[in-house]
Amino acid sequence: MEEVWFTAALWLGLALLATLLSIWFRISTALSEIVVGTVAQLVIGALIGASLLATDSSWVKFLSGTGAIVLTFLAGAELDPVVFREKWKEALAIGLASFAAPFLGCAAVAYWALHWTPQASWLAGVALSTTSVAVVYAVMLEFGLNQTVFGKTLLAACFVTDLGTVLALGLIFAPFSMKMLVFAAAGFVAFAILPWLTPRFFKRYGGRPSELEAKYLLLLLFGLGGLAVWAESEAVLPAYLIGMVLAGTVGKDHHLIRRLRTLTFGLLTPFYFIRAGSLVSVPALLAAPFVLVILLGAKVVTKCLAVYPATRFFGNSRQEGMYTTLLMSTGLTFGSISALFGLSHEIIDQAQYSYLVAAVIASAVVPTLVANAFYLPRHLLGDARSTETAPVQPVPAAPATERSTT
């Protein structure tokens, strides 16, 4: 067991270093953790051995996967039903543009420019069409923009984009089996019952030091996540939908959300983001760097060409439009999931997988860095801070009409 404790200490030490770097350089913590993971696996691997990080250990994978699941759930819970009803046209337009353009454009680039097979090219289109809910939510939360209408609309657009990615992956590649039908049926029943059951369950048994609410939510996330894996899907996929259907209840309980954030950002997401960075094969990238540049450029260019006009059409300023466009250009969770799906099913080879994962992770770093450095909508930060510091009430005491949309 001493190896596990020392390895955990190493990972938390890297997480602490990443947090300090994010403070010193004023960048997103998620971004710094990805970069630290990439550098750490290169340096530690060269000096001591890559096995020291134990990125393939079952417990590291579990904590990393749990981080992705809970973070994605929290992003879904931040969706304000009132804002979504008011801004659904904008969220739908931006989300569809963010999916369709890179899906078709990146597939075309992979086929015509890189001479990949048709199946591998379509998979590249799927992997590079994503927007990272994990990265966008982490950035929104760090600046408080998740409390603004602008941030909530952006998160809703992320959901539309990733829903398109999930559907494309399923329709083109995933097998339609009885397991998938069982998973879909169970998910439909759960999503129909949870909005009715959860507030009543919390009102009767919640509000105690035993943290019943957190246990209840983790049970749902793990249960449906396990069912998704059994159906040959991914555990992270139901998490966003659960968060979305519970946004009207869990999302209103700010005390519960803050406790979940403490668990998630204090322990879980460092494993997720650092491990994501450690998956980048630097030697493979150095051997053929232009493939990475072509794939990353195709994703960012197609996102910009499609998303920016959509944001301007709905009245966003140039600064807000560019910030939205760049954050919609990020990728991580579903992009890496799609790439791993392709490798596991022999749609792409190891080299193509490395290029795709590197492009996906680079898209989480470069657009976020540029967005926060040059296009951060600072005029919204005052509203975000005032909303964040306003007194809040748990779910049972807060009528639905009192939820702030600013």
mmCIF file of C-alpha atoms in Angstrom:
data_model
loop_
_atom_site.group_PDB
_atom_site.id
_atom_site.type_symbol
_atom_site.label_atom_id
_atom_site.label_comp_id
_atom_site.label_asym_id
_atom_site.label_seq_id
_atom_site.Cartn_x
_atom_site.Cartn_y
_atom_site.Cartn_z
ATOM 1 C CA MET A 1 0.000 0.000 0.000
ATOM 2 C CA GLU A 2 2.928 2.380 0.518
ATOM 3 C CA GLU A 3 3.315 2.638 -3.264
ATOM 4 C CA VAL A 4 -0.298 3.778 -3.592
ATOM 5 C CA TRP A 5 0.112 6.458 -0.928
ATOM 6 C CA PHE A 6 3.370 7.753 -2.396
ATOM 7 C CA THR A 7 1.865 7.798 -5.894
ATOM 8 C CA ALA A 8 -1.191 9.663 -4.606
ATOM 9 C CA ALA A 9 1.111 12.165 -2.912
ATOM 10 C CA LEU A 10 2.952 12.649 -6.213
ATOM 11 C CA TRP A 11 -0.307 13.311 -8.096
ATOM 12 C CA LEU A 12 -1.551 15.774 -5.475
ATOM 13 C CA GLY A 13 1.860 17.447 -5.506
ATOM 14 C CA LEU A 14 1.530 17.920 -9.268
ATOM 15 C CA ALA A 15 -2.004 19.247 -8.724
ATOM 16 C CA LEU A 16 -0.725 21.744 -6.148
ATOM 17 C CA LEU A 17 2.025 22.838 -8.537
ATOM 18 C CA ALA A 18 -0.528 23.279 -11.322
ATOM 19 C CA THR A 19 -2.711 25.396 -9.049
ATOM 20 C CA LEU A 20 0.231 27.633 -8.129
ATOM 21 C CA LEU A 21 1.122 28.014 -11.809
ATOM 22 C CA SER A 22 -2.463 28.966 -12.598
ATOM 23 C CA ILE A 23 -2.291 31.660 -9.910
ATOM 24 C CA TRP A 24 1.116 32.971 -10.967
ATOM 25 C CA PHE A 25 0.342 33.083 -14.688
ATOM 26 C CA ARG A 26 -3.383 33.841 -14.322
ATOM 27 C CA ILE A 27 -4.542 30.915 -16.422
ATOM 28 C CA SER A 28 -7.230 28.291 -15.878
ATOM 29 C CA THR A 29 -6.384 25.557 -13.371
ATOM 30 C CA ALA A 30 -7.688 22.922 -15.778
ATOM 31 C CA LEU A 31 -5.318 24.248 -18.430
ATOM 32 C CA SER A 32 -2.313 24.250 -16.106
ATOM 33 C CA GLU A 33 -3.090 20.702 -14.942
ATOM 34 C CA ILE A 34 -3.107 19.440 -18.527
ATOM 35 C CA VAL A 35 0.235 21.105 -19.237
ATOM 36 C CA VAL A 36 1.742 19.833 -15.980
ATOM 37 C CA GLY A 37 0.593 16.303 -16.847
ATOM 38 C CA THR A 38 2.243 16.471 -20.264
ATOM 39 C CA VAL A 39 5.529 17.819 -18.897
ATOM 40 C CA ALA A 40 5.516 15.496 -15.875
ATOM 41 C CA GLN A 41 5.210 12.305 -17.885
ATOM 42 C CA LEU A 42 8.013 13.471 -20.166
ATOM 43 C CA VAL A 43 10.404 14.558 -17.403
ATOM 44 C CA ILE A 44 9.631 11.780 -14.924
ATOM 45 C CA GLY A 45 9.700 9.214 -17.704
ATOM 46 C CA ALA A 46 13.143 10.386 -18.839
ATOM 47 C CA LEU A 47 14.667 10.644 -15.351
ATOM 48 C CA ILE A 48 13.055 7.805 -13.419
ATOM 49 C CA GLY A 49 10.540 5.923 -15.535
ATOM 50 C CA ALA A 50 7.018 6.483 -16.800
ATOM 51 C CA SER A 51 5.709 3.781 -14.476
ATOM 52 C CA LEU A 52 6.191 6.087 -11.493
ATOM 53 C CA LEU A 53 3.040 8.063 -12.414
ATOM 54 C CA ALA A 54 1.029 4.822 -12.672
ATOM 55 C CA THR A 55 -1.408 6.367 -15.142
ATOM 56 C CA ASP A 56 -2.745 2.926 -16.077
ATOM 57 C CA SER A 57 -3.389 1.849 -12.485
ATOM 58 C CA SER A 58 -6.996 0.929 -11.868
ATOM 59 C CA TRP A 59 -7.358 3.337 -8.937
ATOM 60 C CA VAL A 60 -5.937 6.256 -10.953
ATOM 61 C CA LYS A 61 -8.312 5.466 -13.808
ATOM 62 C CA PHE A 62 -11.205 5.278 -11.347
ATOM 63 C CA LEU A 63 -10.451 8.646 -9.758
ATOM 64 C CA SER A 64 -9.868 10.185 -13.183
ATOM 65 C CA GLY A 65 -13.119 8.769 -14.550
ATOM 66 C CA THR A 66 -15.029 9.838 -11.452
ATOM 67 C CA GLY A 67 -13.640 13.335 -11.874
ATOM 68 C CA ALA A 68 -14.874 13.462 -15.461
ATOM 69 C CA ILE A 69 -18.302 12.130 -14.480
ATOM 70 C CA VAL A 70 -18.905 14.456 -11.525
ATOM 71 C CA LEU A 71 -17.511 17.491 -13.348
ATOM 72 C CA THR A 72 -19.760 16.796 -16.322
ATOM 73 C CA PHE A 73 -22.712 16.347 -13.972
ATOM 74 C CA LEU A 74 -21.997 19.699 -12.316
ATOM 75 C CA ALA A 75 -21.842 21.348 -15.734
ATOM 76 C CA GLY A 76 -25.273 19.941 -16.553
ATOM 77 C CA ALA A 77 -26.639 21.061 -13.189
ATOM 78 C CA GLU A 78 -25.550 24.633 -13.992
ATOM 79 C CA LEU A 79 -28.022 24.772 -16.894
ATOM 80 C CA ASP A 80 -30.700 27.221 -15.857
ATOM 81 C CA PRO A 81 -34.091 26.008 -17.193
ATOM 82 C CA VAL A 82 -35.347 29.593 -17.387
ATOM 83 C CA VAL A 83 -32.300 30.769 -19.344
ATOM 84 C CA PHE A 84 -32.445 27.711 -21.593
ATOM 85 C CA ARG A 85 -36.071 28.399 -22.456
ATOM 86 C CA GLU A 86 -35.265 32.024 -23.217
ATOM 87 C CA LYS A 87 -32.010 31.337 -25.101
ATOM 88 C CA TRP A 88 -32.740 27.968 -26.710
ATOM 89 C CA LYS A 89 -32.532 29.338 -30.243
ATOM 90 C CA GLU A 90 -29.102 30.842 -29.619
ATOM 91 C CA ALA A 91 -27.820 27.749 -27.796
ATOM 92 C CA LEU A 92 -29.164 25.455 -30.516
ATOM 93 C CA ALA A 93 -27.715 27.529 -33.367
ATOM 94 C CA ILE A 94 -24.272 27.891 -31.784
ATOM 95 C CA GLY A 95 -24.192 24.250 -30.682
ATOM 96 C CA LEU A 96 -25.175 22.853 -34.090
ATOM 97 C CA ALA A 97 -22.719 25.130 -35.892
ATOM 98 C CA SER A 98 -20.001 24.080 -33.441
ATOM 99 C CA PHE A 99 -20.660 20.408 -34.224
ATOM 100 C CA ALA A 100 -21.488 20.279 -37.937
ATOM 101 C CA ALA A 101 -18.689 22.414 -39.381
ATOM 102 C CA PRO A 102 -15.722 20.639 -37.712
ATOM 103 C CA PHE A 103 -17.358 17.233 -38.114
ATOM 104 C CA LEU A 104 -17.524 17.601 -41.880
ATOM 105 C CA GLY A 105 -14.442 19.807 -42.258
ATOM 106 C CA CYS A 106 -12.051 17.716 -40.160
ATOM 107 C CA ALA A 107 -13.256 14.497 -41.775
ATOM 108 C CA ALA A 108 -12.546 16.028 -45.189
ATOM 109 C CA VAL A 109 -9.079 17.192 -44.111
ATOM 110 C CA ALA A 110 -8.209 13.769 -42.674
ATOM 111 C CA TYR A 111 -9.331 12.053 -45.889
ATOM 112 C CA TRP A 112 -7.986 14.405 -48.530
ATOM 113 C CA ALA A 113 -4.950 15.952 -46.825
ATOM 114 C CA LEU A 114 -3.744 13.121 -44.574
ATOM 115 C CA HIS A 115 -5.022 10.251 -46.773
ATOM 116 C CA TRP A 116 -6.690 8.380 -43.942
ATOM 117 C CA THR A 117 -9.274 5.698 -44.672
ATOM 118 C CA PRO A 118 -12.932 6.790 -44.876
ATOM 119 C CA GLN A 119 -13.765 5.206 -41.510
ATOM 120 C CA ALA A 120 -10.735 6.759 -39.821
ATOM 121 C CA SER A 121 -11.590 10.127 -41.382
ATOM 122 C CA TRP A 122 -15.159 10.044 -40.070
ATOM 123 C CA LEU A 123 -13.835 9.145 -36.639
ATOM 124 C CA ALA A 124 -11.455 12.109 -36.807
ATOM 125 C CA GLY A 125 -14.427 14.311 -37.637
ATOM 126 C CA VAL A 126 -16.319 13.014 -34.616
ATOM 127 C CA ALA A 127 -13.358 13.376 -32.229
ATOM 128 C CA LEU A 128 -12.542 16.917 -33.358
ATOM 129 C CA SER A 129 -16.134 18.181 -33.469
ATOM 130 C CA THR A 130 -16.482 18.099 -29.688
ATOM 131 C CA THR A 131 -16.494 20.902 -27.176
ATOM 132 C CA SER A 132 -15.093 20.048 -23.764
ATOM 133 C CA VAL A 133 -17.824 20.577 -21.179
ATOM 134 C CA ALA A 134 -15.216 19.836 -18.498
ATOM 135 C CA VAL A 135 -12.831 22.573 -19.664
ATOM 136 C CA VAL A 136 -15.543 25.149 -20.410
ATOM 137 C CA TYR A 137 -17.274 24.573 -17.080
ATOM 138 C CA ALA A 138 -13.982 24.745 -15.175
ATOM 139 C CA VAL A 139 -13.152 28.063 -16.862
ATOM 140 C CA MET A 140 -16.675 29.428 -16.321
ATOM 141 C CA LEU A 141 -16.539 28.459 -12.659
ATOM 142 C CA GLU A 142 -13.096 29.950 -12.100
ATOM 143 C CA PHE A 143 -14.191 33.373 -13.351
ATOM 144 C CA GLY A 144 -17.745 33.132 -11.988
ATOM 145 C CA LEU A 145 -19.249 33.303 -15.476
ATOM 146 C CA ASN A 146 -21.286 30.169 -14.791
ATOM 147 C CA GLN A 147 -23.613 32.461 -12.786
ATOM 148 C CA THR A 148 -24.317 34.757 -15.760
ATOM 149 C CA VAL A 149 -26.784 34.391 -18.614
ATOM 150 C CA PHE A 150 -23.817 34.490 -20.993
ATOM 151 C CA GLY A 151 -22.125 31.555 -19.258
ATOM 152 C CA LYS A 152 -25.310 29.498 -18.936
ATOM 153 C CA THR A 153 -26.071 29.967 -22.628
ATOM 154 C CA LEU A 154 -22.544 28.883 -23.480
ATOM 155 C CA LEU A 155 -22.881 25.729 -21.368
ATOM 156 C CA ALA A 156 -26.203 24.950 -23.065
ATOM 157 C CA ALA A 157 -24.509 25.291 -26.468
ATOM 158 C CA CYS A 158 -21.802 22.883 -25.281
ATOM 159 C CA PHE A 159 -24.508 20.354 -24.491
ATOM 160 C CA VAL A 160 -25.958 20.630 -28.011
ATOM 161 C CA THR A 161 -22.514 20.174 -29.567
ATOM 162 C CA ASP A 162 -21.644 17.096 -27.535
ATOM 163 C CA LEU A 163 -25.092 15.621 -28.075
ATOM 164 C CA GLY A 164 -24.394 15.815 -31.805
ATOM 165 C CA THR A 165 -21.032 14.121 -31.227
ATOM 166 C CA VAL A 166 -22.598 11.305 -29.224
ATOM 167 C CA LEU A 167 -25.302 10.732 -31.830
ATOM 168 C CA ALA A 168 -22.768 10.764 -34.684
ATOM 169 C CA LEU A 169 -20.508 8.275 -32.923
ATOM 170 C CA GLY A 170 -23.447 6.022 -32.172
ATOM 171 C CA LEU A 171 -25.055 6.197 -35.617
ATOM 172 C CA ILE A 172 -21.819 5.697 -37.566
ATOM 173 C CA PHE A 173 -19.845 3.279 -35.399
ATOM 174 C CA ALA A 174 -21.552 2.015 -32.241
ATOM 175 C CA PRO A 175 -23.349 -1.325 -32.487
ATOM 176 C CA PHE A 176 -27.108 -1.304 -32.052
ATOM 177 C CA SER A 177 -27.733 -4.161 -29.654
ATOM 178 C CA MET A 178 -30.168 -5.285 -27.023
ATOM 179 C CA LYS A 179 -27.802 -3.899 -24.390
ATOM 180 C CA MET A 180 -28.038 -0.445 -25.927
ATOM 181 C CA LEU A 181 -31.836 -0.660 -25.947
ATOM 182 C CA VAL A 182 -31.835 -1.653 -22.267
ATOM 183 C CA PHE A 183 -29.533 1.273 -21.465
ATOM 184 C CA ALA A 184 -31.700 3.696 -23.433
ATOM 185 C CA ALA A 185 -34.873 2.442 -21.728
ATOM 186 C CA ALA A 186 -33.337 2.639 -18.264
ATOM 187 C CA GLY A 187 -32.037 6.124 -18.976
ATOM 188 C CA PHE A 188 -35.438 7.286 -20.198
ATOM 189 C CA VAL A 189 -37.156 5.981 -17.057
ATOM 190 C CA ALA A 190 -34.508 7.521 -14.789
ATOM 191 C CA PHE A 191 -34.630 10.916 -16.495
ATOM 192 C CA ALA A 192 -38.433 10.931 -16.248
ATOM 193 C CA ILE A 193 -38.551 9.992 -12.537
ATOM 194 C CA LEU A 194 -35.554 11.877 -11.107
ATOM 195 C CA PRO A 195 -36.973 15.439 -11.339
ATOM 196 C CA TRP A 196 -39.999 14.289 -9.311
ATOM 197 C CA LEU A 197 -38.221 11.959 -6.858
ATOM 198 C CA THR A 198 -35.062 13.932 -6.018
ATOM 199 C CA PRO A 199 -36.512 17.091 -4.399
ATOM 200 C CA ARG A 200 -38.940 15.045 -2.311
ATOM 201 C CA PHE A 201 -36.207 12.655 -1.187
ATOM 202 C CA PHE A 202 -33.883 15.533 -0.274
ATOM 203 C CA LYS A 203 -36.633 17.408 1.568
ATOM 204 C CA ARG A 204 -37.458 14.408 3.739
ATOM 205 C CA TYR A 205 -33.977 13.020 4.470
ATOM 206 C CA GLY A 206 -31.466 15.682 3.410
ATOM 207 C CA GLY A 207 -29.727 18.497 5.247
ATOM 208 C CA ARG A 208 -27.805 16.205 7.612
ATOM 209 C CA PRO A 209 -24.036 15.937 8.293
ATOM 210 C CA SER A 210 -24.033 12.466 6.721
ATOM 211 C CA GLU A 211 -24.139 14.108 3.251
ATOM 212 C CA LEU A 212 -27.001 11.921 2.044
ATOM 213 C CA GLU A 213 -27.426 14.122 -1.044
ATOM 214 C CA ALA A 214 -23.891 13.472 -2.293
ATOM 215 C CA LYS A 215 -24.241 9.717 -1.779
ATOM 216 C CA TYR A 216 -27.557 9.720 -3.628
ATOM 217 C CA LEU A 217 -26.101 11.594 -6.621
ATOM 218 C CA LEU A 218 -22.964 9.431 -6.781
ATOM 219 C CA LEU A 219 -25.165 6.325 -6.698
ATOM 220 C CA LEU A 220 -27.051 7.627 -9.750
ATOM 221 C CA LEU A 221 -23.882 8.592 -11.609
ATOM 222 C CA PHE A 222 -22.101 5.312 -10.933
ATOM 223 C CA GLY A 223 -25.191 3.192 -11.611
ATOM 224 C CA LEU A 224 -26.061 4.715 -14.964
ATOM 225 C CA GLY A 225 -22.364 5.012 -15.798
ATOM 226 C CA GLY A 226 -21.880 1.297 -15.218
ATOM 227 C CA LEU A 227 -24.955 0.546 -17.318
ATOM 228 C CA ALA A 228 -23.543 2.713 -20.115
ATOM 229 C CA VAL A 229 -20.238 0.812 -20.076
ATOM 230 C CA TRP A 230 -22.129 -2.485 -20.057
ATOM 231 C CA ALA A 231 -23.961 -1.291 -23.182
ATOM 232 C CA GLU A 232 -20.565 -0.597 -24.828
ATOM 233 C CA SER A 233 -20.912 3.146 -24.395
ATOM 234 C CA GLU A 234 -19.079 5.477 -21.963
ATOM 235 C CA ALA A 235 -19.791 6.172 -18.299
ATOM 236 C CA VAL A 236 -19.508 9.925 -18.737
ATOM 237 C CA LEU A 237 -22.342 10.143 -21.263
ATOM 238 C CA PRO A 238 -25.341 9.925 -18.861
ATOM 239 C CA ALA A 239 -23.743 12.338 -16.368
ATOM 240 C CA TYR A 240 -24.518 15.505 -18.299
ATOM 241 C CA LEU A 241 -28.123 14.448 -18.872
ATOM 242 C CA ILE A 242 -28.590 13.663 -15.173
ATOM 243 C CA GLY A 243 -27.226 17.071 -14.279
ATOM 244 C CA MET A 244 -29.474 18.728 -16.822
ATOM 245 C CA VAL A 245 -32.709 17.078 -15.628
ATOM 246 C CA LEU A 246 -31.788 17.905 -12.008
ATOM 247 C CA ALA A 247 -30.784 21.499 -12.752
ATOM 248 C CA GLY A 248 -34.090 22.735 -11.398
ATOM 249 C CA THR A 249 -33.496 21.023 -8.029
ATOM 250 C CA VAL A 250 -29.825 20.230 -7.383
ATOM 251 C CA GLY A 251 -28.730 23.306 -9.299
ATOM 252 C CA LYS A 252 -30.679 25.514 -6.875
ATOM 253 C CA ASP A 253 -29.024 24.061 -3.777
ATOM 254 C CA HIS A 254 -25.899 26.210 -3.806
ATOM 255 C CA HIS A 255 -24.591 24.694 -0.571
ATOM 256 C CA LEU A 256 -24.726 21.194 -2.055
ATOM 257 C CA ILE A 257 -23.114 22.376 -5.290
ATOM 258 C CA ARG A 258 -20.264 23.990 -3.369
ATOM 259 C CA ARG A 259 -19.647 20.821 -1.352
ATOM 260 C CA LEU A 260 -19.540 18.774 -4.560
ATOM 261 C CA ARG A 261 -17.150 21.305 -6.098
ATOM 262 C CA THR A 262 -14.829 20.905 -3.109
ATOM 263 C CA LEU A 263 -14.717 17.143 -3.626
ATOM 264 C CA THR A 264 -14.420 17.444 -7.389
ATOM 265 C CA PHE A 265 -11.808 20.176 -7.762
ATOM 266 C CA GLY A 266 -9.905 19.304 -4.600
ATOM 267 C CA LEU A 267 -9.396 15.606 -5.355
ATOM 268 C CA LEU A 268 -10.965 14.238 -8.515
ATOM 269 C CA THR A 269 -10.373 16.589 -11.452
ATOM 270 C CA PRO A 270 -6.589 16.864 -10.878
ATOM 271 C CA PHE A 271 -6.387 13.158 -11.671
ATOM 272 C CA TYR A 272 -8.554 13.673 -14.751
ATOM 273 C CA PHE A 273 -6.771 16.679 -16.254
ATOM 274 C CA ILE A 274 -3.226 15.603 -15.325
ATOM 275 C CA ARG A 275 -3.842 12.116 -16.714
ATOM 276 C CA ALA A 276 -5.241 13.643 -19.919
ATOM 277 C CA GLY A 277 -2.030 15.594 -20.351
ATOM 278 C CA SER A 278 0.111 12.549 -19.615
ATOM 279 C CA LEU A 279 -1.476 10.666 -22.532
ATOM 280 C CA VAL A 280 0.269 12.900 -25.052
ATOM 281 C CA SER A 281 3.146 11.065 -26.731
ATOM 282 C CA VAL A 282 5.704 13.830 -27.231
ATOM 283 C CA PRO A 283 8.128 11.641 -29.284
ATOM 284 C CA ALA A 284 5.342 10.731 -31.712
ATOM 285 C CA LEU A 285 4.454 14.391 -32.123
ATOM 286 C CA LEU A 286 8.074 15.354 -32.711
ATOM 287 C CA ALA A 287 8.309 12.670 -35.400
ATOM 288 C CA ALA A 288 5.413 14.151 -37.402
ATOM 289 C CA PRO A 289 4.436 17.543 -35.960
ATOM 290 C CA PHE A 290 2.635 18.718 -39.081
ATOM 291 C CA VAL A 291 -0.123 16.123 -38.618
ATOM 292 C CA LEU A 292 -0.929 17.657 -35.225
ATOM 293 C CA VAL A 293 -0.821 21.166 -36.682
ATOM 294 C CA ILE A 294 -3.127 20.185 -39.551
ATOM 295 C CA LEU A 295 -5.692 18.483 -37.288
ATOM 296 C CA LEU A 296 -5.656 21.241 -34.675
ATOM 297 C CA GLY A 297 -5.834 23.940 -37.334
ATOM 298 C CA ALA A 298 -8.732 22.213 -39.072
ATOM 299 C CA LYS A 299 -10.705 22.059 -35.828
ATOM 300 C CA VAL A 300 -10.096 25.660 -34.749
ATOM 301 C CA VAL A 301 -10.605 27.149 -38.222
ATOM 302 C CA THR A 302 -13.875 25.307 -38.877
ATOM 303 C CA LYS A 303 -15.150 26.173 -35.403
ATOM 304 C CA CYS A 304 -14.333 29.851 -35.930
ATOM 305 C CA LEU A 305 -15.894 30.013 -39.371
ATOM 306 C CA ALA A 306 -19.149 28.512 -38.099
ATOM 307 C CA VAL A 307 -19.521 29.671 -34.488
ATOM 308 C CA TYR A 308 -18.425 33.314 -34.639
ATOM 309 C CA PRO A 309 -21.090 34.374 -37.210
ATOM 310 C CA ALA A 310 -23.726 32.571 -35.144
ATOM 311 C CA THR A 311 -22.748 34.450 -31.993
ATOM 312 C CA ARG A 312 -22.831 37.782 -33.802
ATOM 313 C CA PHE A 313 -26.220 36.995 -35.311
ATOM 314 C CA PHE A 314 -27.705 36.779 -31.815
ATOM 315 C CA GLY A 315 -26.329 40.158 -30.765
ATOM 316 C CA ASN A 316 -23.154 39.221 -28.903
ATOM 317 C CA SER A 317 -20.369 41.776 -28.984
ATOM 318 C CA ARG A 318 -17.151 41.039 -30.849
ATOM 319 C CA GLN A 319 -15.380 40.228 -27.578
ATOM 320 C CA GLU A 320 -18.141 37.929 -26.345
ATOM 321 C CA GLY A 321 -18.387 36.308 -29.764
ATOM 322 C CA MET A 322 -14.674 35.528 -29.932
ATOM 323 C CA TYR A 323 -14.641 34.273 -26.341
ATOM 324 C CA THR A 324 -17.569 31.966 -27.068
ATOM 325 C CA THR A 325 -15.973 30.793 -30.323
ATOM 326 C CA LEU A 326 -12.639 29.958 -28.723
ATOM 327 C CA LEU A 327 -14.173 28.121 -25.769
ATOM 328 C CA MET A 328 -16.410 26.169 -28.158
ATOM 329 C CA SER A 329 -13.162 25.168 -29.927
ATOM 330 C CA THR A 330 -11.900 23.317 -26.858
ATOM 331 C CA GLY A 331 -11.989 19.556 -26.644
ATOM 332 C CA LEU A 332 -11.065 16.887 -24.142
ATOM 333 C CA THR A 333 -13.531 14.401 -22.670
ATOM 334 C CA PHE A 334 -15.691 13.280 -25.584
ATOM 335 C CA GLY A 335 -12.864 13.836 -28.078
ATOM 336 C CA SER A 336 -10.522 11.502 -26.227
ATOM 337 C CA ILE A 337 -13.389 9.055 -25.666
ATOM 338 C CA SER A 338 -14.077 9.000 -29.419
ATOM 339 C CA ALA A 339 -10.395 8.485 -30.221
ATOM 340 C CA LEU A 340 -10.118 5.638 -27.700
ATOM 341 C CA PHE A 341 -13.285 4.093 -29.147
ATOM 342 C CA GLY A 342 -11.688 4.144 -32.601
ATOM 343 C CA LEU A 343 -8.473 2.548 -31.349
ATOM 344 C CA SER A 344 -10.307 -0.135 -29.357
ATOM 345 C CA HIS A 345 -12.411 -1.072 -32.398
ATOM 346 C CA GLU A 346 -9.432 -0.926 -34.803
ATOM 347 C CA ILE A 347 -10.890 1.962 -36.787
ATOM 348 C CA ILE A 348 -7.640 3.894 -36.340
ATOM 349 C CA ASP A 349 -4.105 2.723 -35.526
ATOM 350 C CA GLN A 350 -1.856 3.738 -32.645
ATOM 351 C CA ALA A 351 -0.204 6.587 -34.542
ATOM 352 C CA GLN A 352 -3.539 8.065 -35.640
ATOM 353 C CA TYR A 353 -4.792 7.740 -32.082
ATOM 354 C CA SER A 354 -1.763 9.661 -30.767
ATOM 355 C CA TYR A 355 -2.300 12.470 -33.287
ATOM 356 C CA LEU A 356 -6.003 12.732 -32.482
ATOM 357 C CA VAL A 357 -5.502 12.718 -28.716
ATOM 358 C CA ALA A 358 -2.715 15.286 -29.009
ATOM 359 C CA ALA A 359 -4.911 17.515 -31.195
ATOM 360 C CA VAL A 360 -7.817 17.147 -28.777
ATOM 361 C CA ILE A 361 -5.672 18.027 -25.765
ATOM 362 C CA ALA A 362 -3.982 20.885 -27.635
ATOM 363 C CA SER A 363 -7.441 22.246 -28.420
ATOM 364 C CA ALA A 364 -8.119 22.310 -24.682
ATOM 365 C CA VAL A 365 -4.965 24.375 -24.125
ATOM 366 C CA VAL A 366 -4.462 26.790 -27.027
ATOM 367 C CA PRO A 367 -7.986 28.246 -27.508
ATOM 368 C CA THR A 368 -8.477 28.560 -23.737
ATOM 369 C CA LEU A 369 -5.174 30.387 -23.338
ATOM 370 C CA VAL A 370 -5.951 32.812 -26.165
ATOM 371 C CA ALA A 371 -9.536 33.360 -24.991
ATOM 372 C CA ASN A 372 -8.611 34.215 -21.405
ATOM 373 C CA ALA A 373 -5.641 36.345 -22.433
ATOM 374 C CA PHE A 374 -7.306 38.489 -25.114
ATOM 375 C CA TYR A 375 -11.091 38.070 -25.128
ATOM 376 C CA LEU A 376 -12.200 37.538 -21.529
ATOM 377 C CA PRO A 377 -15.501 39.479 -21.140
ATOM 378 C CA ARG A 378 -14.400 41.429 -18.081
ATOM 379 C CA HIS A 379 -17.528 43.550 -18.116
ATOM 380 C CA LEU A 380 -19.466 40.454 -17.005
ATOM 381 C CA LEU A 381 -17.172 39.586 -14.093
ATOM 382 C CA GLY A 382 -18.731 42.196 -11.790
ATOM 383 C CA ASP A 383 -22.184 40.661 -12.243
ATOM 384 C CA ALA A 384 -20.713 37.210 -11.688
ATOM 385 C CA ARG A 385 -19.043 38.230 -8.416
ATOM 386 C CA SER A 386 -22.159 39.959 -7.093
ATOM 387 C CA THR A 387 -24.253 36.871 -7.853
ATOM 388 C CA GLU A 388 -21.682 34.577 -6.294
ATOM 389 C CA THR A 389 -21.619 36.517 -3.032
ATOM 390 C CA ALA A 390 -25.380 36.981 -2.772
ATOM 391 C CA PRO A 391 -27.095 35.009 0.015
ATOM 392 C CA VAL A 392 -28.561 31.732 -1.170
ATOM 393 C CA GLN A 393 -30.950 29.151 0.222
ATOM 394 C CA PRO A 394 -31.052 25.362 -0.074
ATOM 395 C CA VAL A 395 -33.607 23.723 -2.307
ATOM 396 C CA PRO A 396 -36.446 23.181 0.180
ATOM 397 C CA ALA A 397 -36.570 26.865 1.126
ATOM 398 C CA ALA A 398 -36.149 28.438 -2.287
ATOM 399 C CA PRO A 399 -39.206 28.817 -4.545
ATOM 400 C CA ALA A 400 -38.593 28.163 -8.204
ATOM 401 C CA THR A 401 -39.363 31.776 -9.111
ATOM 402 C CA GLU A 402 -36.452 33.076 -7.037
ATOM 403 C CA ARG A 403 -33.674 31.529 -9.071
ATOM 404 C CA SER A 404 -31.398 34.236 -10.458
ATOM 405 C CA THR A 405 -30.633 34.241 -14.137
ATOM 406 C CA THR A 406 -27.782 36.715 -13.865
#
